mmCIF file of C-alpha atoms in Angstrom:
data_model
loop_
_atom_site.group_PDB
_atom_site.id
_atom_site.type_symbol
_atom_site.label_atom_id
_atom_site.label_comp_id
_atom_site.label_asym_id
_atom_site.label_seq_id
_atom_site.Cartn_x
_atom_site.Cartn_y
_atom_site.Cartn_z
ATOM 1 C CA MET F 1 37.181 -2.873 2.597
ATOM 2 C CA LEU F 2 33.444 -2.145 2.550
ATOM 3 C CA THR F 3 31.122 -3.393 -0.186
ATOM 4 C CA VAL F 4 27.506 -2.355 -0.689
ATOM 5 C CA MET F 5 25.474 -4.887 -2.662
ATOM 6 C CA LYS F 6 21.934 -4.631 -3.935
ATOM 7 C CA PHE F 7 19.780 -7.569 -5.063
ATOM 8 C CA GLY F 8 16.643 -6.912 -7.079
ATOM 9 C CA GLY F 9 13.385 -8.794 -6.819
ATOM 10 C CA SER F 10 14.171 -11.156 -9.697
ATOM 11 C CA SER F 11 17.399 -12.164 -7.923
ATOM 12 C CA LEU F 12 15.459 -13.141 -4.772
ATOM 13 C CA ALA F 13 12.228 -14.512 -6.257
ATOM 14 C CA THR F 14 12.615 -18.114 -4.990
ATOM 15 C CA ALA F 15 14.338 -19.985 -2.176
ATOM 16 C CA GLU F 16 16.960 -21.158 -4.677
ATOM 17 C CA LYS F 17 17.652 -17.587 -5.771
ATOM 18 C CA VAL F 18 17.921 -16.427 -2.150
ATOM 19 C CA GLU F 19 20.522 -19.156 -1.672
ATOM 20 C CA ASN F 20 22.356 -17.981 -4.800
ATOM 21 C CA ALA F 21 22.435 -14.393 -3.521
ATOM 22 C CA ALA F 22 23.721 -15.599 -0.172
ATOM 23 C CA GLY F 23 26.503 -17.451 -1.973
ATOM 24 C CA ILE F 24 27.594 -14.241 -3.734
ATOM 25 C CA ILE F 25 27.656 -12.404 -0.407
ATOM 26 C CA VAL F 26 29.638 -15.165 1.293
ATOM 27 C CA LYS F 27 32.214 -15.179 -1.506
ATOM 28 C CA LYS F 28 32.795 -11.468 -1.032
ATOM 29 C CA ALA F 29 32.935 -11.843 2.755
ATOM 30 C CA ARG F 30 35.587 -14.570 2.389
ATOM 31 C CA GLU F 31 37.669 -12.086 0.406
ATOM 32 C CA GLY F 32 37.785 -9.958 3.543
ATOM 33 C CA SER F 33 35.151 -7.342 2.765
ATOM 34 C CA ASP F 34 32.575 -5.972 5.179
ATOM 35 C CA ILE F 35 29.131 -6.291 3.597
ATOM 36 C CA VAL F 36 26.036 -4.110 3.573
ATOM 37 C CA CYS F 37 23.358 -5.652 1.363
ATOM 38 C CA VAL F 38 20.192 -3.878 0.162
ATOM 39 C CA VAL F 39 17.232 -5.977 -0.996
ATOM 40 C CA SER F 40 14.066 -5.481 -3.008
ATOM 41 C CA ALA F 41 10.809 -7.362 -2.504
ATOM 42 C CA GLN F 42 10.784 -10.862 -3.986
ATOM 43 C CA GLY F 43 9.611 -11.239 -7.585
ATOM 44 C CA LYS F 44 6.281 -9.509 -8.207
ATOM 45 C CA THR F 45 5.463 -9.050 -4.512
ATOM 46 C CA THR F 46 5.054 -5.271 -4.742
ATOM 47 C CA ASP F 47 2.631 -5.586 -7.681
ATOM 48 C CA GLU F 48 0.619 -8.140 -5.716
ATOM 49 C CA LEU F 49 0.468 -5.827 -2.692
ATOM 50 C CA VAL F 50 -0.771 -2.976 -4.889
ATOM 51 C CA LYS F 51 -3.584 -5.219 -6.152
ATOM 52 C CA ARG F 52 -4.528 -6.207 -2.619
ATOM 53 C CA ALA F 53 -4.797 -2.558 -1.631
ATOM 54 C CA GLU F 54 -7.044 -1.875 -4.621
ATOM 55 C CA GLU F 55 -9.282 -4.791 -3.613
ATOM 56 C CA VAL F 56 -10.139 -3.186 -0.284
ATOM 57 C CA ALA F 57 -10.074 0.550 -1.062
ATOM 58 C CA LYS F 58 -10.961 2.642 -4.110
ATOM 59 C CA ALA F 59 -8.367 5.234 -3.115
ATOM 60 C CA PRO F 60 -5.954 3.729 -0.568
ATOM 61 C CA SER F 61 -4.541 6.128 2.001
ATOM 62 C CA PRO F 62 -1.008 7.078 0.859
ATOM 63 C CA ARG F 63 0.315 6.556 4.391
ATOM 64 C CA GLU F 64 -1.245 3.125 4.813
ATOM 65 C CA ASN F 65 -0.264 2.167 1.286
ATOM 66 C CA ASP F 66 3.379 2.791 2.186
ATOM 67 C CA VAL F 67 3.004 0.677 5.332
ATOM 68 C CA LEU F 68 1.674 -2.151 3.156
ATOM 69 C CA LEU F 69 4.182 -1.878 0.305
ATOM 70 C CA SER F 70 7.187 -1.711 2.629
ATOM 71 C CA SER F 71 6.377 -5.191 3.936
ATOM 72 C CA GLY F 72 7.701 -6.853 0.774
ATOM 73 C CA GLU F 73 11.298 -5.873 1.511
ATOM 74 C CA GLN F 74 10.892 -6.988 5.118
ATOM 75 C CA ILE F 75 10.228 -10.533 3.903
ATOM 76 C CA SER F 76 13.257 -10.511 1.575
ATOM 77 C CA MET F 77 15.708 -9.186 4.153
ATOM 78 C CA SER F 78 14.684 -11.628 6.865
ATOM 79 C CA LEU F 79 14.874 -14.649 4.529
ATOM 80 C CA LEU F 80 18.323 -13.649 3.266
ATOM 81 C CA ALA F 81 19.594 -13.042 6.807
ATOM 82 C CA MET F 82 18.235 -16.433 7.871
ATOM 83 C CA LYS F 83 20.020 -18.136 4.993
ATOM 84 C CA LEU F 84 23.331 -16.445 5.779
ATOM 85 C CA CYS F 85 23.075 -17.395 9.451
ATOM 86 C CA ASP F 86 22.275 -20.963 8.400
ATOM 87 C CA MET F 87 25.496 -20.916 6.353
ATOM 88 C CA GLY F 88 27.440 -19.879 9.434
ATOM 89 C CA TYR F 89 27.699 -16.142 8.766
ATOM 90 C CA ASP F 90 26.398 -13.812 11.485
ATOM 91 C CA SER F 91 23.855 -11.504 9.847
ATOM 92 C CA ILE F 92 21.225 -8.995 10.887
ATOM 93 C CA SER F 93 18.361 -7.475 8.913
ATOM 94 C CA LEU F 94 17.336 -3.832 9.332
ATOM 95 C CA LEU F 95 14.257 -1.995 8.140
ATOM 96 C CA GLY F 96 14.758 1.382 6.508
ATOM 97 C CA TRP F 97 14.189 3.339 9.708
ATOM 98 C CA GLN F 98 16.489 1.029 11.670
ATOM 99 C CA ALA F 99 19.207 1.610 9.076
ATOM 100 C CA GLY F 100 18.880 5.384 9.490
ATOM 101 C CA ILE F 101 17.208 6.198 6.145
ATOM 102 C CA HIS F 102 15.439 9.538 6.710
ATOM 103 C CA THR F 103 13.155 10.953 4.014
ATOM 104 C CA ASP F 104 10.720 13.750 3.331
ATOM 105 C CA GLY F 105 7.024 13.069 3.823
ATOM 106 C CA ARG F 106 5.926 12.394 0.231
ATOM 107 C CA HIS F 107 4.276 8.994 0.533
ATOM 108 C CA GLY F 108 4.840 6.767 -2.479
ATOM 109 C CA ASN F 109 7.645 8.882 -3.917
ATOM 110 C CA ALA F 110 9.762 10.074 -0.997
ATOM 111 C CA SER F 111 13.284 11.461 -1.348
ATOM 112 C CA ILE F 112 16.130 10.554 0.987
ATOM 113 C CA LYS F 113 17.162 13.578 3.036
ATOM 114 C CA SER F 114 19.851 12.032 5.228
ATOM 115 C CA VAL F 115 21.389 8.708 6.244
ATOM 116 C CA GLN F 116 22.440 8.145 9.836
ATOM 117 C CA THR F 117 24.911 5.293 9.726
ATOM 118 C CA GLU F 118 25.527 4.662 13.444
ATOM 119 C CA ARG F 119 23.465 1.470 13.666
ATOM 120 C CA ILE F 120 24.952 -0.028 10.511
ATOM 121 C CA LYS F 121 28.497 0.748 11.637
ATOM 122 C CA LYS F 122 27.756 -0.737 15.048
ATOM 123 C CA GLU F 123 26.598 -4.022 13.484
ATOM 124 C CA LEU F 124 29.545 -4.108 11.094
ATOM 125 C CA GLY F 125 31.811 -3.625 14.090
ATOM 126 C CA LYS F 126 30.417 -6.838 15.529
ATOM 127 C CA GLY F 127 31.512 -8.684 12.400
ATOM 128 C CA ARG F 128 27.982 -9.020 11.060
ATOM 129 C CA ILE F 129 26.706 -8.897 7.496
ATOM 130 C CA VAL F 130 24.032 -6.174 7.452
ATOM 131 C CA ILE F 131 20.928 -6.682 5.294
ATOM 132 C CA VAL F 132 18.877 -3.506 4.703
ATOM 133 C CA ALA F 133 15.349 -3.252 3.323
ATOM 134 C CA GLY F 134 15.484 -1.064 0.218
ATOM 135 C CA PHE F 135 12.735 1.187 -1.115
ATOM 136 C CA GLN F 136 11.814 2.627 2.279
ATOM 137 C CA GLY F 137 12.665 5.100 5.011
ATOM 138 C CA ILE F 138 11.063 7.182 7.720
ATOM 139 C CA SER F 139 9.771 10.749 7.664
ATOM 140 C CA SER F 140 10.182 13.472 10.275
ATOM 141 C CA ASP F 141 6.722 12.438 11.543
ATOM 142 C CA ASP F 142 8.051 8.897 12.164
ATOM 143 C CA ASP F 143 5.914 7.509 9.362
ATOM 144 C CA ILE F 144 7.117 4.795 6.987
ATOM 145 C CA THR F 145 7.674 6.147 3.475
ATOM 146 C CA THR F 146 8.498 4.428 0.196
ATOM 147 C CA LEU F 147 10.864 5.834 -2.412
ATOM 148 C CA GLY F 148 8.970 5.052 -5.596
ATOM 149 C CA ARG F 149 10.121 3.118 -8.626
ATOM 150 C CA GLY F 150 13.769 2.026 -8.385
ATOM 151 C CA GLY F 151 13.802 2.838 -4.687
ATOM 152 C CA SER F 152 16.079 -0.045 -3.702
ATOM 153 C CA ASP F 153 18.735 1.149 -6.167
ATOM 154 C CA THR F 154 18.487 4.586 -4.575
ATOM 155 C CA THR F 155 18.865 3.081 -1.092
ATOM 156 C CA ALA F 156 22.019 1.237 -2.149
ATOM 157 C CA ILE F 157 23.623 4.332 -3.688
ATOM 158 C CA ALA F 158 22.705 6.464 -0.663
ATOM 159 C CA LEU F 159 24.248 3.935 1.734
ATOM 160 C CA ALA F 160 27.385 3.597 -0.390
ATOM 161 C CA ALA F 161 27.808 7.384 -0.312
ATOM 162 C CA ALA F 162 27.099 7.753 3.409
ATOM 163 C CA LEU F 163 29.377 4.874 4.407
ATOM 164 C CA GLY F 164 32.178 5.747 1.981
ATOM 165 C CA ALA F 165 31.977 2.257 0.476
ATOM 166 C CA ASP F 166 34.892 0.977 -1.585
ATOM 167 C CA GLU F 167 32.564 -0.601 -4.107
ATOM 168 C CA CYS F 168 28.856 -0.769 -4.926
ATOM 169 C CA CYS F 169 27.399 -3.665 -6.916
ATOM 170 C CA ILE F 170 23.851 -3.648 -8.301
ATOM 171 C CA TYR F 171 22.854 -7.275 -8.956
ATOM 172 C CA THR F 172 20.019 -7.909 -11.359
ATOM 173 C CA ASP F 173 18.833 -10.468 -13.931
ATOM 174 C CA VAL F 174 20.827 -8.989 -16.833
ATOM 175 C CA LYS F 175 24.582 -9.074 -17.381
ATOM 176 C CA GLY F 176 25.021 -5.316 -17.530
ATOM 177 C CA VAL F 177 24.009 -2.314 -19.621
ATOM 178 C CA TYR F 178 23.506 -3.056 -23.308
ATOM 179 C CA SER F 179 23.417 -0.988 -26.473
ATOM 180 C CA ALA F 180 19.702 -1.877 -26.731
ATOM 181 C CA ASN F 181 17.230 -4.117 -24.963
ATOM 182 C CA PRO F 182 18.768 -7.596 -25.547
ATOM 183 C CA LYS F 183 15.292 -9.129 -25.435
ATOM 184 C CA VAL F 184 14.400 -7.031 -28.487
ATOM 185 C CA ALA F 185 17.759 -6.808 -30.280
ATOM 186 C CA PRO F 186 19.654 -10.136 -30.061
ATOM 187 C CA ASP F 187 22.855 -8.512 -31.356
ATOM 188 C CA ALA F 188 22.885 -5.835 -28.625
ATOM 189 C CA VAL F 189 26.370 -5.189 -27.221
ATOM 190 C CA LYS F 190 27.162 -5.150 -23.495
ATOM 191 C CA HIS F 191 29.246 -2.172 -22.390
ATOM 192 C CA ASP F 192 32.161 -2.609 -19.974
ATOM 193 C CA GLU F 193 31.749 0.955 -18.696
ATOM 194 C CA MET F 194 29.624 4.057 -19.156
ATOM 195 C CA THR F 195 29.516 7.586 -17.811
ATOM 196 C CA TYR F 196 26.968 8.759 -15.260
ATOM 197 C CA ASP F 197 25.487 11.105 -17.876
ATOM 198 C CA GLU F 198 24.976 8.320 -20.414
ATOM 199 C CA MET F 199 23.378 6.013 -17.854
ATOM 200 C CA LEU F 200 21.226 8.851 -16.495
ATOM 201 C CA GLU F 201 19.972 9.768 -19.953
ATOM 202 C CA MET F 202 19.234 6.150 -20.865
ATOM 203 C CA SER F 203 17.382 5.580 -17.581
ATOM 204 C CA THR F 204 15.330 8.748 -18.020
ATOM 205 C CA LEU F 205 14.407 7.781 -21.572
ATOM 206 C CA GLY F 206 13.113 4.332 -20.646
ATOM 207 C CA ALA F 207 15.959 1.870 -20.043
ATOM 208 C CA LYS F 208 14.792 -0.416 -17.214
ATOM 209 C CA VAL F 209 18.154 -1.524 -15.807
ATOM 210 C CA MET F 210 18.470 1.442 -13.380
ATOM 211 C CA HIS F 211 16.129 4.193 -12.253
ATOM 212 C CA ASN F 212 17.203 7.738 -13.081
ATOM 213 C CA ARG F 213 16.896 8.971 -9.481
ATOM 214 C CA SER F 214 19.477 6.468 -8.281
ATOM 215 C CA VAL F 215 21.873 7.336 -11.122
ATOM 216 C CA SER F 216 21.450 11.045 -10.406
ATOM 217 C CA MET F 217 22.316 10.436 -6.760
ATOM 218 C CA ALA F 218 25.363 8.390 -7.744
ATOM 219 C CA LYS F 219 26.589 11.197 -9.991
ATOM 220 C CA LYS F 220 26.058 13.828 -7.307
ATOM 221 C CA SER F 221 27.809 11.725 -4.650
ATOM 222 C CA ARG F 222 30.485 10.404 -7.039
ATOM 223 C CA VAL F 223 29.619 6.796 -6.234
ATOM 224 C CA GLY F 224 30.897 4.486 -8.953
ATOM 225 C CA PHE F 225 28.827 1.323 -9.245
ATOM 226 C CA GLU F 226 28.673 -1.863 -11.265
ATOM 227 C CA VAL F 227 25.526 -3.319 -12.806
ATOM 228 C CA CYS F 228 25.947 -7.080 -13.091
ATOM 229 C CA SER F 229 24.101 -10.380 -13.146
ATOM 230 C CA SER F 230 23.446 -12.320 -9.971
ATOM 231 C CA PHE F 231 23.467 -15.557 -11.978
ATOM 232 C CA ASP F 232 26.679 -15.827 -14.025
ATOM 233 C CA GLY F 233 29.512 -14.215 -12.022
ATOM 234 C CA GLU F 234 30.822 -12.287 -15.035
ATOM 235 C CA ARG F 235 31.928 -8.686 -14.982
ATOM 236 C CA GLY F 236 29.072 -6.276 -15.643
ATOM 237 C CA THR F 237 29.039 -2.594 -16.602
ATOM 238 C CA PHE F 238 30.855 -0.063 -14.417
ATOM 239 C CA ILE F 239 29.208 3.374 -14.197
ATOM 240 C CA HIS F 240 31.517 6.249 -13.318
ATOM 241 C CA ASP F 241 32.858 9.637 -14.416
ATOM 242 C CA PHE F 242 35.670 8.708 -16.718
ATOM 243 C CA ALA F 243 34.391 6.154 -19.225
ATOM 244 C CA PRO F 244 35.675 6.609 -22.796
ATOM 245 C CA GLU F 245 33.503 8.876 -24.911
ATOM 246 C CA LYS F 246 31.236 7.083 -27.384
ATOM 247 C CA THR F 247 29.336 8.743 -30.210
ATOM 248 C CA VAL F 248 26.388 6.424 -29.525
ATOM 249 C CA SER F 249 26.189 4.322 -26.359
ATOM 250 C CA GLY F 250 22.710 2.942 -26.659
ATOM 251 C CA ILE F 251 19.325 2.827 -28.315
ATOM 252 C CA VAL F 252 16.489 3.228 -25.818
ATOM 253 C CA CYS F 253 12.796 2.708 -26.469
ATOM 254 C CA ASP F 254 9.890 3.813 -24.291
ATOM 255 C CA GLY F 255 6.795 2.182 -25.755
ATOM 256 C CA ASN F 256 4.303 3.891 -23.471
ATOM 257 C CA ILE F 257 4.054 7.427 -24.826
ATOM 258 C CA ALA F 258 1.175 9.829 -25.467
ATOM 259 C CA MET F 259 1.338 13.324 -26.953
ATOM 260 C CA LEU F 260 -0.934 15.973 -25.458
ATOM 261 C CA THR F 261 -1.725 19.067 -27.506
ATOM 262 C CA VAL F 262 -2.998 22.278 -25.928
ATOM 263 C CA GLU F 263 -4.452 24.628 -28.539
ATOM 264 C CA GLY F 264 -5.269 28.312 -28.315
ATOM 265 C CA ILE F 265 -2.911 29.090 -25.442
ATOM 266 C CA GLU F 266 -1.417 32.556 -25.117
ATOM 267 C CA ARG F 267 2.313 33.096 -25.185
ATOM 268 C CA GLY F 268 4.193 34.103 -22.062
ATOM 269 C CA GLU F 269 2.575 33.709 -18.669
ATOM 270 C CA ASN F 270 -0.158 31.256 -19.652
ATOM 271 C CA THR F 271 2.357 28.840 -21.138
ATOM 272 C CA CYS F 272 4.430 29.220 -17.965
ATOM 273 C CA ARG F 273 1.336 28.419 -15.893
ATOM 274 C CA LEU F 274 0.797 25.239 -17.901
ATOM 275 C CA PHE F 275 4.231 23.781 -17.167
ATOM 276 C CA ARG F 276 4.288 25.104 -13.600
ATOM 277 C CA LEU F 277 1.043 23.229 -12.953
ATOM 278 C CA LEU F 278 2.515 20.023 -14.355
ATOM 279 C CA ALA F 279 5.688 20.423 -12.258
ATOM 280 C CA GLU F 280 3.765 21.116 -9.047
ATOM 281 C CA ASN F 281 1.874 17.871 -9.540
ATOM 282 C CA GLY F 282 4.992 15.788 -10.172
ATOM 283 C CA ILE F 283 4.218 15.191 -13.856
ATOM 284 C CA SER F 284 7.283 14.645 -16.013
ATOM 285 C CA VAL F 285 7.174 15.780 -19.645
ATOM 286 C CA ASP F 286 9.849 15.364 -22.274
ATOM 287 C CA VAL F 287 9.363 16.201 -25.940
ATOM 288 C CA ILE F 288 7.944 19.747 -26.112
ATOM 289 C CA ILE F 289 6.887 21.385 -29.374
ATOM 290 C CA ARG F 290 5.787 25.038 -29.436
ATOM 291 C CA SER F 291 4.049 26.102 -32.647
ATOM 292 C CA GLN F 292 4.293 29.486 -34.272
ATOM 293 C CA LEU F 293 1.751 32.009 -33.068
ATOM 294 C CA TYR F 294 -1.399 32.708 -35.014
ATOM 295 C CA ASP F 295 -3.959 35.515 -34.812
ATOM 296 C CA GLY F 296 -4.480 36.987 -31.374
ATOM 297 C CA GLY F 297 -1.053 35.976 -30.082
ATOM 298 C CA LYS F 298 -2.168 32.411 -29.369
ATOM 299 C CA GLY F 299 -0.617 29.138 -30.451
ATOM 300 C CA THR F 300 -0.258 25.413 -29.783
ATOM 301 C CA VAL F 301 1.917 23.485 -27.351
ATOM 302 C CA SER F 302 2.446 19.709 -27.625
ATOM 303 C CA PHE F 303 4.322 17.577 -25.124
ATOM 304 C CA SER F 304 4.875 13.902 -24.341
ATOM 305 C CA VAL F 305 3.819 12.099 -21.167
ATOM 306 C CA SER F 306 3.643 8.491 -20.100
ATOM 307 C CA GLU F 307 0.408 6.993 -21.410
ATOM 308 C CA THR F 308 -0.235 5.421 -18.000
ATOM 309 C CA ILE F 309 -0.825 8.860 -16.467
ATOM 310 C CA LEU F 310 -2.651 10.384 -19.432
ATOM 311 C CA PRO F 311 -6.097 10.326 -17.723
ATOM 312 C CA GLN F 312 -4.589 12.057 -14.670
ATOM 313 C CA VAL F 313 -2.926 14.751 -16.776
ATOM 314 C CA ARG F 314 -6.050 15.408 -18.846
ATOM 315 C CA ALA F 315 -8.180 15.729 -15.726
ATOM 316 C CA LEU F 316 -5.668 18.145 -14.203
ATOM 317 C CA LEU F 317 -5.555 20.390 -17.267
ATOM 318 C CA GLU F 318 -9.314 20.347 -17.689
ATOM 319 C CA ALA F 319 -9.761 21.335 -14.051
ATOM 320 C CA HIS F 320 -7.462 24.342 -14.597
ATOM 321 C CA ARG F 321 -8.678 25.322 -18.049
ATOM 322 C CA GLY F 322 -9.743 28.786 -16.934
ATOM 323 C CA GLU F 323 -6.398 29.458 -15.267
ATOM 324 C CA ILE F 324 -4.354 28.284 -18.257
ATOM 325 C CA GLY F 325 -6.662 29.818 -20.836
ATOM 326 C CA TYR F 326 -6.639 27.339 -23.732
ATOM 327 C CA THR F 327 -9.382 26.552 -26.250
ATOM 328 C CA LYS F 328 -8.890 22.840 -26.987
ATOM 329 C CA LEU F 329 -7.134 19.813 -25.464
ATOM 330 C CA SER F 330 -6.431 16.650 -27.483
ATOM 331 C CA ALA F 331 -4.260 13.547 -27.108
ATOM 332 C CA GLU F 332 -2.590 11.075 -29.439
ATOM 333 C CA THR F 333 -1.870 7.605 -28.017
ATOM 334 C CA GLY F 334 -0.216 4.406 -29.226
ATOM 335 C CA LEU F 335 3.194 6.031 -29.581
ATOM 336 C CA ALA F 336 6.775 5.156 -28.679
ATOM 337 C CA LYS F 337 9.851 7.297 -28.072
ATOM 338 C CA LEU F 338 13.036 5.955 -29.639
ATOM 339 C CA SER F 339 16.302 7.603 -28.608
ATOM 340 C CA ALA F 340 19.986 7.395 -29.456
ATOM 341 C CA VAL F 341 22.207 8.284 -26.479
ATOM 342 C CA GLY F 342 25.938 8.977 -26.450
ATOM 343 C CA SER F 343 28.444 11.242 -24.714
ATOM 344 C CA GLY F 344 29.982 12.179 -28.084
ATOM 345 C CA LEU F 345 26.691 12.589 -29.886
ATOM 346 C CA ALA F 346 26.778 16.383 -29.872
ATOM 347 C CA ASP F 347 29.823 16.271 -32.149
ATOM 348 C CA SER F 348 28.225 14.032 -34.768
ATOM 349 C CA CYS F 349 25.631 15.476 -37.140
ATOM 350 C CA LEU F 350 25.489 12.090 -38.842
ATOM 351 C CA VAL F 351 23.532 10.339 -36.077
ATOM 352 C CA ALA F 352 20.200 12.002 -36.842
ATOM 353 C CA SER F 353 20.743 11.368 -40.551
ATOM 354 C CA TYR F 354 21.430 7.667 -39.957
ATOM 355 C CA MET F 355 18.438 7.338 -37.616
ATOM 356 C CA LEU F 356 16.067 8.858 -40.144
ATOM 357 C CA SER F 357 17.604 6.820 -42.970
ATOM 358 C CA GLU F 358 17.073 3.520 -41.123
ATOM 359 C CA MET F 359 13.477 4.415 -40.267
ATOM 360 C CA ASN F 360 12.802 5.513 -43.819
ATOM 361 C CA LYS F 361 13.826 2.005 -44.957
ATOM 362 C CA LEU F 362 11.104 0.650 -42.660
ATOM 363 C CA GLY F 363 8.525 3.121 -43.920
ATOM 364 C CA ILE F 364 8.451 5.017 -40.624
ATOM 365 C CA ASP F 365 7.832 8.762 -40.694
ATOM 366 C CA PRO F 366 8.681 10.180 -37.216
ATOM 367 C CA LYS F 367 5.966 12.439 -35.878
ATOM 368 C CA TYR F 368 8.265 14.514 -33.664
ATOM 369 C CA ILE F 369 12.045 14.897 -33.376
ATOM 370 C CA THR F 370 13.916 16.461 -30.468
ATOM 371 C CA THR F 371 17.585 16.714 -29.554
ATOM 372 C CA GLY F 372 19.637 17.213 -26.407
ATOM 373 C CA GLU F 373 23.308 17.415 -25.572
ATOM 374 C CA ILE F 374 23.754 13.635 -25.540
ATOM 375 C CA ARG F 375 20.591 12.292 -27.145
ATOM 376 C CA ILE F 376 18.298 12.430 -30.168
ATOM 377 C CA SER F 377 14.697 11.254 -29.761
ATOM 378 C CA VAL F 378 11.921 10.580 -32.234
ATOM 379 C CA ILE F 379 8.259 9.818 -31.627
ATOM 380 C CA ILE F 380 6.972 6.976 -33.813
ATOM 381 C CA PRO F 381 3.977 4.592 -33.905
ATOM 382 C CA ARG F 382 4.280 1.997 -31.142
ATOM 383 C CA GLU F 383 3.685 -0.951 -33.476
ATOM 384 C CA MET F 384 6.865 -0.032 -35.361
ATOM 385 C CA SER F 385 9.084 0.458 -32.318
ATOM 386 C CA ILE F 386 10.545 -3.069 -32.071
ATOM 387 C CA SER F 387 11.641 -3.222 -35.701
ATOM 388 C CA ALA F 388 13.033 0.328 -35.433
ATOM 389 C CA GLU F 389 15.014 -0.456 -32.272
ATOM 390 C CA ARG F 390 16.511 -3.549 -33.902
ATOM 391 C CA ALA F 391 17.417 -1.617 -37.042
ATOM 392 C CA LEU F 392 19.091 1.227 -35.163
ATOM 393 C CA ASN F 393 21.046 -1.141 -32.914
ATOM 394 C CA SER F 394 22.328 -2.966 -36.006
ATOM 395 C CA ALA F 395 23.190 0.331 -37.692
ATOM 396 C CA PHE F 396 25.265 1.589 -34.766
ATOM 397 C CA PHE F 397 26.540 -1.635 -33.180
ATOM 398 C CA GLY F 398 26.178 -4.452 -35.723
ATOM 399 C CA GLU F 399 28.792 -5.833 -38.094
ATOM 400 C CA GLY F 400 28.046 -3.180 -40.687
ATOM 401 C CA ARG F 401 27.815 -0.336 -38.179
ATOM 402 C CA ARG F 402 27.787 3.135 -39.614
ATOM 403 C CA LEU F 403 29.797 4.931 -36.900
#
């Protein structure tokens, strides 16, 4: 049996937590499983490295930034391997390139192109526990690359797929996937299982437990995985294809939203140019509202982006104003996106009604509403998002739930 484990930064933040993670690995090894373990950088190490780069360079070289950021995982993997060896279990740590993680050349947000498993299999054949640095790989130019946010999750899923692992466990500081953020909604319910599509939608809409790229890879590769706590030993949430359908699986809030409005843009090709430009620059948009046309065949397009990249997006659109051909650009900030997600949501017209009813009780008038196959999202003022998330979780999962 082969098990791939992944430990996040919060699970490795201190020497005591490294010891705890080692204990979980040893328990699984004693059950007869071969172990490949992927690790993140300890605690807030990556954030600290980003700050150090900004202290010495106004615009750090993307290549050198990846060299710097990848060092955090190197510390974690070596400490965990040391601890396991100290406990009497032969272990070896491998950097991304040593583990055969090959990526494209996009520094800071690389994608895994292939995994060559020969070295890992060789070490497993020697009876060793293999510890792999997550979040990193190597490009065709032999340069270190990093995989962006959630990169260690992606590494774990990619290795589980390439090795044909029997199980994949994602250890974190929460007990699993909840109906809402348990730090916001104390009565949030932990799910025993969810579908890939539900987890992917929740991750894309702002749930922090998994990154959407790793869930997308798991779905494509058909890698079932469990999200569980590294601190309590209880069963977590199993993500796979065949979880029972739920009308609503979760309430997700992204409290970092801005709406950009482009006025006076022509229909057809100019609107296509707008979104092509955003796509070519790796800018993700979600809620899109296209107004009716007014005189001259021109209209208004509004779309949501993360507020953290708003200055970047505005600068990009202003630089290409002539190409896109709009008359005015404006932005609204201080917003949140609140979403209800569920595999059976498309069959229930009541969900939107209940959402709006609960927000009406709180005096919230949603600015924008959008729907998808398994989600309904509303844009609301950020200062109202916590009370709205609590209310919706209670409405759908509390004692007096409405569905």
